[in-house]
Protein backbone atom coordinates (compact mmCIF):
# COMPACT_ATOMS: atom_id res chain seq x y z
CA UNK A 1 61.83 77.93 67.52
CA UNK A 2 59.06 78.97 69.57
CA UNK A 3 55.80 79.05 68.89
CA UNK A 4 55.50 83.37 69.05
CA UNK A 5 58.29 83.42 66.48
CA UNK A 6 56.24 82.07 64.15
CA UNK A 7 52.62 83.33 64.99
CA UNK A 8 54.38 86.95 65.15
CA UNK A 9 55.65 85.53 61.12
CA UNK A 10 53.62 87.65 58.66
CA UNK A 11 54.50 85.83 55.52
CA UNK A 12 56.35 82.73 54.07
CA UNK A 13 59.88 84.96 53.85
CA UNK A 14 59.44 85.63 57.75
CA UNK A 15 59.25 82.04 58.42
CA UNK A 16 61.86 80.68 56.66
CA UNK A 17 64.36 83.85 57.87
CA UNK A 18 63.34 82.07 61.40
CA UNK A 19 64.29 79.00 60.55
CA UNK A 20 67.37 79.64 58.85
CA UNK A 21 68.49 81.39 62.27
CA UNK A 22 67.72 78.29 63.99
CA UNK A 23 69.93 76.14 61.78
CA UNK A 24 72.67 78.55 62.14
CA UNK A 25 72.61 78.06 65.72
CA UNK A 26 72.16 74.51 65.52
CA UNK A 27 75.75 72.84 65.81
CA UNK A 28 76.68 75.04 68.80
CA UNK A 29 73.81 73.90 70.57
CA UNK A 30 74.54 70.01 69.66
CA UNK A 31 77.87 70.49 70.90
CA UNK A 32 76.37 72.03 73.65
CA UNK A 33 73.74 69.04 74.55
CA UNK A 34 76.92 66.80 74.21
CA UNK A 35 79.03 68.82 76.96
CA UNK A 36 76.21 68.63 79.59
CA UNK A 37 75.36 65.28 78.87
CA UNK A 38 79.02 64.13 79.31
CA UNK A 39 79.26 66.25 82.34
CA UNK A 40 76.04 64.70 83.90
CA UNK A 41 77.26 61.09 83.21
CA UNK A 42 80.04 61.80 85.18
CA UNK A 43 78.52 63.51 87.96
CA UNK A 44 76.18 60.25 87.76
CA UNK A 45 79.25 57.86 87.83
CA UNK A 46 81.55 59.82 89.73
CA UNK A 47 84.01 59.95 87.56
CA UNK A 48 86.88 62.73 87.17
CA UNK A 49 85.75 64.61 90.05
C-alpha cells in the first residue's frame, strides 16, 4: 500500500477498504514473488535453459 493511499484516506472506513484490497491481491502476488524467484535461481545456476 503506498503511502498516498492512505494520506489521500479520509476516515477509518477508507483505510481499511485499502487494506482489504491489498489482501485480496495478496496470494497472486506471493505466487508471483515465487515465479521470479525460481526463475532467477535458475538463470543464476543455469539450469533448464
Amino acid at each position: 500500500m503506498s503511502e498516498e493511499s492512505l494520506q489521500g484516506a479520509n476516515s477509518r472506513d477508507d483505510v481499511e477498504q485499502i487494506l482489504s484490497v491489498d489482501e485480496e491481491e495478496l496470494p497472486g502476488l506471493l505466487e508471483e514473488k515465487r515465479r521470479r524467484e525460481e526463475l532467477s535461481r535458475q538463470i543464476a545456476f543455469g539450469e533448464g535453459l
